[in-house]
Coordinates of C-alpha atoms in Angstrom, one line a residue:
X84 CA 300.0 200.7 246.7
X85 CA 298.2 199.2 249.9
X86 CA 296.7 195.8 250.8
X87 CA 293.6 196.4 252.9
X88 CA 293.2 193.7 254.9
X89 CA 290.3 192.9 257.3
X90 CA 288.8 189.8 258.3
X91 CA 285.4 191.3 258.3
X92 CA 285.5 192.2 255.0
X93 CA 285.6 190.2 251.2
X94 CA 288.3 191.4 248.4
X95 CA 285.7 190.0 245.7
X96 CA 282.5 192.3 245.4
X97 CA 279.9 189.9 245.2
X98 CA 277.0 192.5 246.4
X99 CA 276.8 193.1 242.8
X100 CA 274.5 190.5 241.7
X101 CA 272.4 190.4 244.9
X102 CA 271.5 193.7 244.7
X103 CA 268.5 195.5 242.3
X104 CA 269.0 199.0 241.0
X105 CA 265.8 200.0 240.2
X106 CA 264.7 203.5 238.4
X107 CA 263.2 206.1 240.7
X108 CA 263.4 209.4 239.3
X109 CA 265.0 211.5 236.2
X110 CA 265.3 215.2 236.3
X111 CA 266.9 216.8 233.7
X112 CA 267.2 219.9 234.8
X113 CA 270.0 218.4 237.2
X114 CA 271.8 217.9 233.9
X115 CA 274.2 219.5 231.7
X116 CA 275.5 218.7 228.2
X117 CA 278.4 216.6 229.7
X118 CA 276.3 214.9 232.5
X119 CA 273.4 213.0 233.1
X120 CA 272.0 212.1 236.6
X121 CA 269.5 209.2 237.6
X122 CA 268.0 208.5 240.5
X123 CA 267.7 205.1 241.4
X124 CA 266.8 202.3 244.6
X125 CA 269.3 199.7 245.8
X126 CA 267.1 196.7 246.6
X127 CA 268.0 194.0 248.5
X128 CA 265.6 191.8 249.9
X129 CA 263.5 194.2 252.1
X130 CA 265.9 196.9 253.0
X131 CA 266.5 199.7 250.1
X132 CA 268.4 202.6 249.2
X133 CA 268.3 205.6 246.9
X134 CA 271.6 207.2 245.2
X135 CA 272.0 209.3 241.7
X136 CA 274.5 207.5 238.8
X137 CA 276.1 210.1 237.2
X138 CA 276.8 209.4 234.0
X139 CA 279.9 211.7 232.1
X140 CA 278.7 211.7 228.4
X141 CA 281.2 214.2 226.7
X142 CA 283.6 211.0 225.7
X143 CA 284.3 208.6 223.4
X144 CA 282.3 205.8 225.5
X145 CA 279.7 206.9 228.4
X146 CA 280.6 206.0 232.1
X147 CA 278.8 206.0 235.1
X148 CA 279.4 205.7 238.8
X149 CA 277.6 206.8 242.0
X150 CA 277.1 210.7 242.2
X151 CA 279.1 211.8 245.4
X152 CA 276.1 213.7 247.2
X153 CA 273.9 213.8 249.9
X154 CA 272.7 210.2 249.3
X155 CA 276.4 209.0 249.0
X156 CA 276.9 208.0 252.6
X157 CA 273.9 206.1 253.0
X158 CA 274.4 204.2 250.4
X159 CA 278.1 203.4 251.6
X160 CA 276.6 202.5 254.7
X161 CA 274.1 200.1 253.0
X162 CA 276.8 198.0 251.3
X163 CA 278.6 198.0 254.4
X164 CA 275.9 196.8 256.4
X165 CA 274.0 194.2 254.7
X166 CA 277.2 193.0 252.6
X167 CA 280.2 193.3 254.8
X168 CA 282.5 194.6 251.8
X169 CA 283.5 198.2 251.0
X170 CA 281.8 200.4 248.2
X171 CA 284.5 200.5 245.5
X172 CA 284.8 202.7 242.3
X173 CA 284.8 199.6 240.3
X174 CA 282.0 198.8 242.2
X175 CA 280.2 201.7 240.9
X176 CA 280.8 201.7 238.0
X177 CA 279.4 198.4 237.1
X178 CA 276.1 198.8 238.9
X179 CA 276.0 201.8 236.6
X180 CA 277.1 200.0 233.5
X181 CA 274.7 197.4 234.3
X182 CA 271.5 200.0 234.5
X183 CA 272.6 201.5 231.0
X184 CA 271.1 198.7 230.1
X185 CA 267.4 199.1 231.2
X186 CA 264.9 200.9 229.1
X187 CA 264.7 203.3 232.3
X188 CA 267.8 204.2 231.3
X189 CA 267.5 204.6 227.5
X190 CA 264.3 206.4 228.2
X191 CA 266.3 209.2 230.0
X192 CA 268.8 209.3 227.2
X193 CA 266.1 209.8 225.0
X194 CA 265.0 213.2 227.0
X195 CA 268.7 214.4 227.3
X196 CA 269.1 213.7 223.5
X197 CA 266.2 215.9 222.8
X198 CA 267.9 218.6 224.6
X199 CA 271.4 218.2 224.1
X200 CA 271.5 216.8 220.5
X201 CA 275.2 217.6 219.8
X202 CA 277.1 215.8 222.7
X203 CA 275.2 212.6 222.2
X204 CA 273.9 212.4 218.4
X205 CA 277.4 210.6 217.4
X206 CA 277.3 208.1 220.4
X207 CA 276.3 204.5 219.3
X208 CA 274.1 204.7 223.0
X209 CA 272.2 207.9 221.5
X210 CA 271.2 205.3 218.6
X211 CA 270.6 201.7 220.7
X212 CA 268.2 204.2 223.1
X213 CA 266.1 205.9 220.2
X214 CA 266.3 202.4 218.4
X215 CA 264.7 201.0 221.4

């Protein structure tokens, strides 16, 4: 194990609650029956970026983080520049956790329900979404 250290940079992520993930765009044909991906917008203040959550539905609980694509980088860069702090995993995973929670989000489980009924009828998500 490492210490980073780096007097430009926080240890505490505190981005977190300054920025707004906002829904842009849902395209299940991207998916699979183990994965669902969601575009959404990073707001902060004027400045915005887009990324995809990825969210890894064949377990017990569903996660989410930020999808590892073409829009990765920017979005890397985008914490780095208007928050001075690193883009962690943990990171990513909250932001993620945080939109599960938007009926955006429930509206696009809804669709990948409909279509993959088997991975996600015995989730307690499948029934907060359709419930919703």
């Amino acid at each position: 194990m490492f210490i980073l250290k780096n007097d430009n940079y926080t240890s505490v992520s505190s981005f977190i609650h300054q920025v707004e993930v906002a829904f842009h765009h849902f395209d299940l044909e991207r998916c699979d029956e183990k994965t669902l991906y969601v575009t959404v917008k990073l707001n902060y203040g004027t400045h915005k970026v887009l990324c995809d959550f990825i969210y890894i539905i064949d377990q017990q609980e569903i996660y989410g983080a930020i999808s590892i694509n073409k829009h990765y980088e920017k979005t890397r860069v985008f914490i780095q520049q208007h928050f001075q702090q690193f883009l962690l995993y943990s990171d990513e995973m909250v932001l993620a956790k945080n939109f599960m929670s938007t009926i955006s989000f429930k509206q696009c489980l809804q669709q990948f329900a409909i279509k993959y009924p088997a991975f996600i009828s015995s989730k307690n998500h499948y029934t907060l979404a359709m419930a919703d």
